[in-house]
Coordinates of C-alpha atoms in Angstrom, one line a residue:
Chain A
X283 CA 1.7 -30.3 -39.9
X284 CA 2.7 -31.4 -43.2
X285 CA 0.1 -33.2 -45.7
X286 CA 1.6 -36.6 -45.1
X287 CA 1.3 -36.1 -41.2
X288 CA -2.4 -35.0 -41.7
X289 CA -2.8 -38.0 -43.9
X290 CA -1.6 -40.4 -41.2
X291 CA -3.7 -38.5 -38.4
X292 CA -6.7 -39.0 -40.3
X293 CA -5.7 -42.5 -41.1
X294 CA -5.2 -43.5 -37.8
X295 CA -8.7 -42.0 -36.7
X296 CA -10.2 -44.5 -39.1
X297 CA -8.1 -47.5 -38.3
X298 CA -8.7 -47.6 -34.5
X299 CA -12.5 -47.3 -35.3
X300 CA -12.1 -50.1 -37.9
X301 CA -13.7 -47.8 -40.5
X302 CA -11.5 -48.6 -43.4
X303 CA -13.8 -51.1 -44.8
X304 CA -16.2 -48.3 -45.6
X305 CA -13.6 -46.3 -47.3
X306 CA -13.8 -47.4 -51.0
X307 CA -12.9 -44.5 -53.5
X308 CA -16.6 -44.5 -54.5
X309 CA -17.9 -44.1 -50.9
X310 CA -15.2 -41.3 -50.1
X311 CA -16.4 -39.4 -53.1
X312 CA -19.9 -39.5 -51.9
X313 CA -18.9 -38.4 -48.4
X314 CA -17.0 -35.5 -50.1
X315 CA -20.3 -34.5 -52.0
X316 CA -22.2 -34.7 -48.6
X317 CA -19.8 -32.4 -46.8
X318 CA -19.6 -30.0 -49.9
X319 CA -23.3 -29.9 -49.6
X320 CA -23.3 -28.9 -46.1
X321 CA -20.9 -26.1 -47.0
X322 CA -23.3 -25.1 -49.6
X323 CA -26.1 -24.9 -47.2
X324 CA -24.4 -22.1 -44.9
X325 CA -23.9 -20.0 -48.1
X326 CA -26.9 -20.6 -50.2
X327 CA -29.3 -17.6 -49.4
X328 CA -26.2 -15.1 -48.4
X329 CA -25.7 -12.3 -50.9
X330 CA -21.8 -12.2 -52.2
X331 CA -21.1 -9.4 -49.6
X332 CA -22.8 -11.4 -46.6
X333 CA -20.7 -14.4 -47.7
X334 CA -17.6 -12.4 -47.4
X335 CA -18.5 -11.2 -43.9
X336 CA -19.4 -14.7 -42.7
X337 CA -16.4 -15.4 -40.4
X338 CA -16.8 -12.2 -38.5
X339 CA -19.0 -13.9 -35.9
X340 CA -17.5 -16.5 -33.6
X341 CA -20.4 -19.1 -33.9
X342 CA -20.3 -18.6 -37.7
X343 CA -16.7 -19.1 -37.9
X344 CA -16.3 -22.2 -36.2
X345 CA -19.3 -23.8 -38.2
X346 CA -17.5 -22.8 -41.4
X347 CA -14.3 -24.1 -40.1
X348 CA -15.7 -27.5 -39.3
X349 CA -17.4 -27.8 -42.7
X350 CA -14.1 -26.9 -44.5
X351 CA -12.2 -29.3 -42.1
X352 CA -14.8 -32.1 -43.1
X353 CA -14.2 -31.6 -46.8
X354 CA -10.5 -31.8 -46.4
X355 CA -10.4 -34.8 -44.2
X356 CA -12.3 -36.7 -46.7
X357 CA -10.0 -35.5 -49.6
X358 CA -7.1 -36.6 -47.5
X359 CA -8.6 -40.0 -47.0
X360 CA -9.3 -40.3 -50.7
X361 CA -5.9 -39.3 -51.7
X362 CA -4.6 -42.0 -49.1
X363 CA -6.9 -44.5 -50.5
X364 CA -6.1 -43.8 -54.1
X365 CA -2.3 -43.1 -53.2
X366 CA -2.1 -39.5 -54.6
X367 CA 0.5 -37.2 -53.5
X368 CA -1.7 -34.0 -53.0
X369 CA 1.1 -31.3 -53.5
X370 CA 2.5 -33.0 -56.5
X371 CA -1.2 -33.3 -57.8
X372 CA -1.6 -29.7 -57.3
X373 CA 1.4 -28.6 -59.0
X374 CA 0.8 -30.5 -61.9
X375 CA -2.5 -29.6 -62.5
X376 CA -1.4 -25.8 -62.3
X377 CA 0.9 -26.6 -64.9
X378 CA -1.6 -27.7 -67.1
X379 CA -3.7 -24.8 -66.4
X380 CA -1.0 -22.5 -67.0
X381 CA -1.1 -23.8 -70.7
X382 CA -4.9 -23.8 -70.9
X383 CA -5.4 -20.4 -69.3
X384 CA -2.2 -18.2 -70.5
X385 CA -1.8 -15.3 -68.4
X386 CA -2.2 -12.9 -71.5
X387 CA -5.6 -14.4 -72.7
X388 CA -7.1 -15.4 -69.4
X389 CA -6.5 -12.2 -67.5
X390 CA -9.7 -10.9 -65.9
X391 CA -12.0 -13.1 -67.7
X392 CA -14.0 -15.9 -66.4
X393 CA -15.6 -18.0 -69.0
X394 CA -18.8 -20.1 -68.2
X395 CA -16.4 -23.1 -67.8
X396 CA -13.2 -21.7 -66.5
X397 CA -11.8 -23.3 -63.7
X398 CA -8.8 -22.1 -61.3
X399 CA -7.6 -25.6 -60.8
Chain B
X508 CA 5.4 -28.2 -50.1
X509 CA 3.5 -27.0 -47.0
X510 CA -0.1 -26.1 -46.9
X511 CA 0.8 -22.4 -46.8
X512 CA 3.3 -22.7 -50.0
X513 CA 0.4 -24.4 -51.9
X514 CA -2.1 -21.6 -50.8
X515 CA 0.4 -19.1 -51.9
X516 CA 1.0 -20.9 -55.3
X517 CA -2.7 -21.2 -56.0
X518 CA -3.2 -17.6 -54.7
X519 CA -0.5 -16.3 -57.2
X520 CA -2.0 -18.5 -60.1
X521 CA -5.3 -16.3 -59.5
X522 CA -3.8 -13.0 -59.0
X523 CA -1.7 -12.8 -62.1
X524 CA -4.9 -13.6 -64.0
X525 CA -7.0 -11.2 -62.1
X526 CA -9.3 -13.7 -61.2
X527 CA -9.5 -12.9 -57.4
X528 CA -12.8 -10.8 -58.0
X529 CA -14.5 -13.9 -58.8
X530 CA -13.4 -15.6 -55.7
X531 CA -16.2 -14.8 -53.2
X532 CA -16.5 -17.7 -50.7
X533 CA -20.0 -18.2 -52.3
X534 CA -18.5 -18.8 -55.8
X535 CA -15.8 -21.1 -54.6
X536 CA -18.0 -23.3 -52.9
X537 CA -19.8 -23.4 -56.3
X538 CA -16.8 -24.4 -58.0
X539 CA -15.9 -26.9 -55.3
X540 CA -19.2 -28.5 -56.1
X541 CA -18.6 -28.3 -59.9
X542 CA -15.1 -30.1 -59.2
X543 CA -16.6 -32.8 -56.9
X544 CA -19.3 -33.5 -59.4
X545 CA -16.6 -34.1 -62.3
X546 CA -14.8 -36.5 -59.6
X547 CA -18.4 -38.3 -59.1
X548 CA -18.7 -38.6 -62.9
X549 CA -15.6 -40.8 -62.9
X550 CA -16.8 -43.2 -60.5
X551 CA -20.6 -43.2 -60.8
X552 CA -20.9 -46.4 -62.7
X553 CA -18.2 -48.5 -61.1
X554 CA -18.7 -51.3 -58.8
X555 CA -16.7 -50.8 -55.4
X556 CA -14.1 -53.2 -56.8
X557 CA -13.8 -51.3 -60.0
X558 CA -13.5 -48.0 -58.0
X559 CA -10.5 -49.6 -56.1
X560 CA -8.8 -50.6 -59.4
X561 CA -9.2 -47.2 -61.0
X562 CA -5.7 -46.0 -60.7
X563 CA -3.9 -49.1 -62.3
X564 CA -4.4 -47.6 -65.8
X565 CA -2.2 -44.6 -66.6
X566 CA -4.8 -42.5 -68.4
X567 CA -7.3 -43.2 -65.7
X568 CA -5.0 -42.2 -63.0
X569 CA -3.9 -39.0 -64.5
X570 CA -7.6 -38.0 -64.8
X571 CA -8.4 -38.9 -61.3
X572 CA -5.3 -37.1 -60.0
X573 CA -6.3 -34.0 -61.9
X574 CA -9.9 -33.9 -60.6
X575 CA -8.5 -34.5 -57.1
X576 CA -6.3 -31.5 -57.6
X577 CA -9.1 -29.5 -58.8
X578 CA -11.0 -30.1 -55.6
X579 CA -8.1 -29.5 -53.5
X580 CA -7.1 -26.2 -55.3
X581 CA -10.5 -24.8 -54.8
X582 CA -10.4 -25.8 -51.1
X583 CA -6.9 -24.0 -50.7
X584 CA -8.6 -20.8 -52.4
X585 CA -11.8 -21.0 -50.0
X586 CA -9.3 -21.4 -47.1
X587 CA -7.3 -18.5 -48.1
X588 CA -10.4 -16.2 -48.7
X589 CA -11.7 -17.3 -45.3
X590 CA -8.4 -17.1 -43.5
X591 CA -8.8 -20.6 -42.3
X592 CA -5.7 -22.7 -41.3
X593 CA -6.3 -26.2 -42.8
X594 CA -4.1 -28.0 -40.6
X595 CA -5.6 -26.5 -37.5
X596 CA -9.1 -26.9 -38.8
X597 CA -8.6 -30.8 -39.5
X598 CA -7.0 -31.3 -36.0
X599 CA -9.8 -29.2 -34.2
X600 CA -12.5 -31.2 -36.0
X601 CA -11.0 -34.7 -35.4
X602 CA -11.0 -33.6 -31.7
X603 CA -14.8 -32.9 -32.0
X604 CA -15.2 -36.3 -33.8
X605 CA -13.3 -38.1 -30.9
X606 CA -15.7 -37.0 -28.6
X607 CA -18.6 -37.7 -30.9
X608 CA -17.6 -41.2 -32.1
X609 CA -15.6 -42.6 -29.2
X610 CA -13.5 -45.6 -30.3
X611 CA -15.5 -48.2 -28.1
X612 CA -18.9 -47.1 -29.5
X613 CA -17.9 -46.3 -33.0
X614 CA -15.7 -49.3 -33.9
X615 CA -16.8 -50.9 -36.9
X616 CA -20.1 -49.0 -37.3
X617 CA -21.2 -46.8 -40.0
X618 CA -24.3 -45.2 -39.1
X619 CA -26.4 -43.5 -42.0
X620 CA -25.1 -40.1 -40.8
X621 CA -21.8 -41.2 -39.5
X622 CA -18.7 -38.9 -40.8
X623 CA -15.0 -39.6 -40.5
X624 CA -14.3 -35.8 -40.5
Chain C
X934 CA -50.7 -33.4 -59.9
X935 CA -49.3 -32.2 -63.0
X936 CA -45.8 -30.7 -63.2
X937 CA -47.3 -27.1 -63.6
X938 CA -49.5 -27.6 -60.6
X939 CA -46.5 -28.8 -58.6
X940 CA -44.5 -25.7 -59.7
X941 CA -47.4 -23.4 -58.7
X942 CA -47.7 -25.3 -55.2
X943 CA -43.9 -24.6 -54.6
X944 CA -44.2 -21.1 -55.8
X945 CA -47.0 -20.4 -53.7
X946 CA -45.2 -21.6 -50.7
X947 CA -42.3 -19.3 -51.2
X948 CA -44.6 -16.4 -52.1
X949 CA -46.3 -16.4 -49.0
X950 CA -43.3 -16.4 -46.9
X951 CA -41.8 -13.7 -49.1
X952 CA -38.7 -16.1 -49.9
X953 CA -38.8 -15.2 -53.5
X954 CA -35.9 -12.4 -52.8
X955 CA -33.6 -15.4 -52.1
X956 CA -34.5 -17.6 -55.3
X957 CA -31.8 -16.3 -57.7
X958 CA -30.8 -19.2 -60.1
X959 CA -27.5 -19.2 -58.6
X960 CA -28.9 -19.5 -55.0
X961 CA -31.4 -22.2 -55.8
X962 CA -28.5 -24.2 -57.8
X963 CA -26.5 -24.1 -54.5
X964 CA -29.8 -25.2 -52.5
X965 CA -30.0 -28.0 -55.0
X966 CA -26.5 -28.9 -54.1
X967 CA -27.0 -28.9 -50.5
X968 CA -30.0 -31.3 -50.9
X969 CA -28.4 -33.9 -53.1
X970 CA -25.5 -33.6 -50.5
X971 CA -28.1 -34.7 -48.0
X972 CA -29.2 -37.4 -50.1
X973 CA -25.6 -38.8 -50.5
X974 CA -25.3 -39.0 -46.8
X975 CA -28.0 -41.5 -46.5
X976 CA -26.2 -43.7 -49.1
X977 CA -22.6 -43.0 -48.6
X978 CA -21.5 -46.2 -46.4
X979 CA -24.0 -48.5 -47.9
X980 CA -23.1 -51.3 -50.3
X981 CA -24.9 -51.5 -53.5
X982 CA -27.1 -54.1 -52.1
X983 CA -27.8 -52.2 -48.9
X984 CA -28.7 -49.2 -51.2
X985 CA -31.3 -51.3 -52.9
X986 CA -33.0 -52.4 -49.6
X987 CA -33.1 -48.6 -48.3
X988 CA -36.6 -48.4 -48.4
X989 CA -37.9 -51.7 -46.7
X990 CA -37.8 -50.0 -43.2
X991 CA -40.4 -47.3 -42.6
X992 CA -38.3 -44.7 -41.2
X993 CA -35.6 -45.1 -43.7
X994 CA -38.3 -44.8 -46.4
X995 CA -39.7 -41.5 -45.1
X996 CA -36.3 -40.0 -44.8
X997 CA -35.2 -41.1 -48.3
X998 CA -38.6 -39.6 -49.5
X999 CA -38.2 -36.3 -47.8
X1000 CA -34.6 -36.0 -49.1
X1001 CA -35.8 -36.8 -52.7
X1002 CA -38.7 -34.3 -52.3
X1003 CA -36.3 -31.5 -51.1
X1004 CA -34.3 -32.2 -54.5
X1005 CA -37.3 -32.0 -56.6
X1006 CA -38.8 -29.0 -54.9
X1007 CA -35.7 -27.0 -55.7
X1008 CA -35.5 -28.3 -59.1
X1009 CA -39.3 -27.1 -59.6
X1010 CA -38.3 -23.7 -58.4
X1011 CA -35.2 -23.4 -60.6
X1012 CA -37.4 -24.4 -63.7
X1013 CA -39.9 -21.8 -62.5
X1014 CA -37.5 -19.1 -62.1
X1015 CA -35.5 -19.9 -65.3
X1016 CA -38.9 -20.6 -67.3
X1017 CA -38.0 -24.0 -68.2
X1018 CA -40.7 -26.5 -69.2
X1019 CA -39.3 -29.6 -67.5
X1020 CA -41.3 -32.1 -69.5
X1021 CA -40.2 -30.4 -72.8
X1022 CA -36.7 -30.3 -71.5
X1023 CA -36.6 -34.0 -70.7
X1024 CA -37.8 -35.0 -74.0
X1025 CA -35.5 -32.7 -75.9
X1026 CA -32.5 -34.2 -73.9
X1027 CA -33.5 -37.6 -74.5
X1028 CA -33.7 -37.0 -78.4
X1029 CA -29.9 -35.6 -77.9
X1030 CA -28.8 -38.6 -75.9
X1031 CA -30.5 -40.8 -78.4
X1032 CA -28.0 -39.6 -81.0
X1033 CA -25.1 -39.6 -78.6
X1034 CA -26.0 -43.2 -77.4
X1035 CA -27.4 -45.0 -80.3
X1036 CA -28.9 -48.5 -78.8
X1037 CA -26.7 -50.5 -81.1
X1038 CA -23.3 -49.0 -79.6
X1039 CA -24.5 -48.0 -76.2
X1040 CA -26.1 -51.3 -75.2
X1041 CA -24.8 -52.6 -71.7
X1042 CA -21.7 -50.4 -71.9
X1043 CA -21.2 -47.5 -69.3
X1044 CA -18.3 -45.4 -70.2
X1045 CA -16.7 -43.3 -67.4
X1046 CA -18.7 -40.3 -68.7
X1047 CA -21.7 -41.7 -69.8
X1048 CA -24.9 -40.3 -68.8
X1049 CA -28.5 -41.4 -68.9
X1050 CA -29.8 -37.9 -69.2
Chain D
X439 CA -46.6 -35.4 -70.1
X440 CA -47.4 -36.5 -66.6
X441 CA -44.7 -37.4 -64.2
X442 CA -45.5 -41.2 -64.6
X443 CA -45.1 -40.8 -68.3
X444 CA -41.8 -39.2 -68.0
X445 CA -40.6 -42.0 -65.8
X446 CA -41.6 -44.6 -68.4
X447 CA -40.0 -42.6 -71.1
X448 CA -36.6 -42.5 -69.0
X449 CA -37.1 -46.0 -68.1
X450 CA -37.3 -47.3 -71.5
X451 CA -34.3 -45.2 -72.6
X452 CA -32.2 -47.1 -70.3
X453 CA -33.8 -50.7 -70.8
X454 CA -33.3 -50.7 -74.6
X455 CA -29.7 -49.9 -73.7
X456 CA -29.5 -52.5 -71.0
X457 CA -28.3 -49.8 -68.5
X458 CA -30.6 -50.8 -65.7
X459 CA -27.7 -53.0 -64.0
X460 CA -25.9 -49.7 -63.3
X461 CA -28.8 -47.9 -61.5
X462 CA -28.5 -48.9 -58.0
X463 CA -30.0 -46.1 -56.0
X464 CA -26.3 -45.6 -54.9
X465 CA -25.1 -44.9 -58.5
X466 CA -28.1 -42.9 -59.5
X467 CA -27.2 -40.5 -56.5
X468 CA -23.6 -40.1 -57.6
X469 CA -25.0 -39.6 -61.1
X470 CA -27.2 -36.7 -59.9
X471 CA -24.1 -35.2 -58.0
X472 CA -22.4 -35.2 -61.1
X473 CA -25.1 -33.4 -63.2
X474 CA -25.7 -30.8 -60.4
X475 CA -22.1 -30.2 -60.5
X476 CA -22.3 -29.5 -64.3
X477 CA -25.1 -26.9 -63.5
X478 CA -22.9 -25.4 -60.7
X479 CA -20.1 -24.7 -63.2
X480 CA -22.5 -22.8 -65.4
X481 CA -23.2 -20.3 -62.6
X482 CA -20.1 -20.3 -60.4
X483 CA -18.6 -17.2 -61.6
X484 CA -21.6 -15.3 -62.0
X485 CA -23.1 -12.4 -60.2
X486 CA -26.6 -12.8 -59.0
X487 CA -27.8 -10.5 -61.8
X488 CA -25.8 -12.2 -64.4
X489 CA -27.3 -15.6 -63.1
X490 CA -30.8 -14.0 -63.7
X491 CA -30.0 -13.1 -67.4
X492 CA -28.5 -16.5 -68.2
X493 CA -31.4 -17.5 -70.6
X494 CA -31.4 -14.4 -72.7
X495 CA -29.0 -15.8 -75.0
X496 CA -30.1 -18.7 -77.0
X497 CA -26.9 -20.9 -76.6
X498 CA -27.0 -20.3 -72.8
X499 CA -30.5 -21.1 -72.7
X500 CA -30.0 -24.6 -74.5
X501 CA -27.2 -25.4 -72.2
X502 CA -29.1 -24.5 -69.1
X503 CA -32.0 -26.4 -70.4
X504 CA -29.9 -29.5 -71.0
X505 CA -28.3 -29.6 -67.5
X506 CA -31.8 -29.1 -65.8
X507 CA -33.1 -31.9 -67.8
X508 CA -30.2 -34.3 -66.9
X509 CA -30.9 -33.6 -63.2
X510 CA -34.4 -34.4 -63.7
X511 CA -33.8 -37.4 -65.6
X512 CA -31.6 -38.9 -63.1
X513 CA -34.2 -37.8 -60.3
X514 CA -37.0 -39.6 -62.3
X515 CA -34.7 -42.7 -62.3
X516 CA -34.0 -42.6 -58.7
X517 CA -37.8 -42.2 -57.9
X518 CA -38.5 -45.1 -60.2
X519 CA -35.7 -47.4 -58.7
X520 CA -37.0 -46.4 -55.1
X521 CA -40.6 -46.6 -55.9
X522 CA -41.2 -43.1 -54.9
X523 CA -44.2 -41.1 -56.1
X524 CA -42.7 -37.6 -56.8
X525 CA -46.0 -35.7 -56.7
X526 CA -46.9 -37.3 -53.3
X527 CA -43.3 -36.7 -52.0
X528 CA -43.6 -33.0 -52.7
X529 CA -46.8 -32.5 -51.3
X530 CA -45.9 -34.5 -48.1
X531 CA -42.8 -32.5 -47.7
X532 CA -44.4 -29.4 -48.0
X533 CA -46.9 -30.3 -45.4
X534 CA -44.0 -31.0 -43.2
X535 CA -42.3 -27.6 -44.1
X536 CA -45.5 -25.8 -43.4
X537 CA -45.4 -26.8 -39.8
X538 CA -41.4 -26.3 -39.5
X539 CA -41.7 -22.7 -41.2
X540 CA -45.0 -21.2 -40.4
X541 CA -45.8 -18.2 -42.4
X542 CA -45.9 -15.8 -39.3
X543 CA -42.4 -16.7 -38.3
X544 CA -40.9 -17.6 -41.4
X545 CA -41.9 -14.6 -43.6
X546 CA -39.0 -12.9 -45.3
X547 CA -36.2 -14.6 -43.2
X548 CA -33.8 -16.9 -44.6
X549 CA -31.8 -18.8 -41.9
X550 CA -28.6 -20.4 -42.6
X551 CA -30.1 -23.9 -42.7
X552 CA -33.7 -22.9 -44.0
X553 CA -34.9 -24.8 -46.8
X554 CA -37.9 -24.4 -49.2
X555 CA -38.4 -27.9 -49.5

């Protein structure tokens, strides 16, 4: 499925339930925070090694997939409501980051405020 | 661009900078939280109406697009590291939600713990 | 109870359960994220007016109090582990903010990145 | 300073700047999200050991103290606006947790959804 098809799938899910009235950008950002919080709760007490192994058990895998899906679903809704093309936005931000973190200077270094995106 | 192409683009960006060592699932979830927090800061004092109008000004639009891109970039990294297919995950979770929130019962109602995704 | 007494109460709760091993600053920040996410989920679909009325019902009041307590408990743990005096930290930050947001200039205005703290 | 005195200090800071209009519970939870996100950004790429050593450098210590203060300031505002006594809330939640995680069963074990608070 393409990003646009996923946006439509998620939009339709909301429309038939008459949920669009709740989907102001502000509310969607709060919902996004709720879901990222649920993702955090899965990993919070794990060591880095345990966090790598998280998807080796079936139950755990499903749980993590569901939470990642939740985050993505709200991101798709937010992008729809704000009329943002996610692919274009990613490419644009990576171009900005390419200048901000030139390979020669950024290689192997994570400053306290570095960001991938 | 497809989701897989976006995943590869973001993966390449990290690889050439030798950043992959920092990308344990745990760290990526924290980075996701940092970016959602930046998104929250844009909207926190706005009324629902002001939040709808956020993208009408050019500077604001770029800022919001960049933050949304940041969130998506880390989500793509997390999905790559956890070997999660985002499209499949979304469809799977919507199927679960379809049973959890049948149209007849869920229409127009937002419970305190309802979720779109 | 004073802040130090609350810190001790929360520390003792962890010690008798041998939970301190999990309480690296990093893990505690993730736990804080999880709890703020749960707080967000209570408010995410509410209008500003509904959010003001949230504590008028008993069940709702208890739920909100529990979530606020959860956030504070982890903040107390984090402050203990990082050896931060919360009262001193608040007063110090307000002094910084006083210069950053002088009353004459800041009055009634919420910039997109303004902060109370 | 007592918790009530800190609440008053933070309330006064907002009042003289006429900021109270922005402090609906919903907005304050979003602001809390923003600040916890900034705290996450400090720790996101650090190993558990590096996160323990974070306060050994002066600049780092000040930065962490400021972010912890920011989180606490918004929590104090939220507790004021929702008329929640933080000390009572913490004690109440620890009593609930004492039943949920009896020492005998909870000792040394961190379930994926365990919480201190």
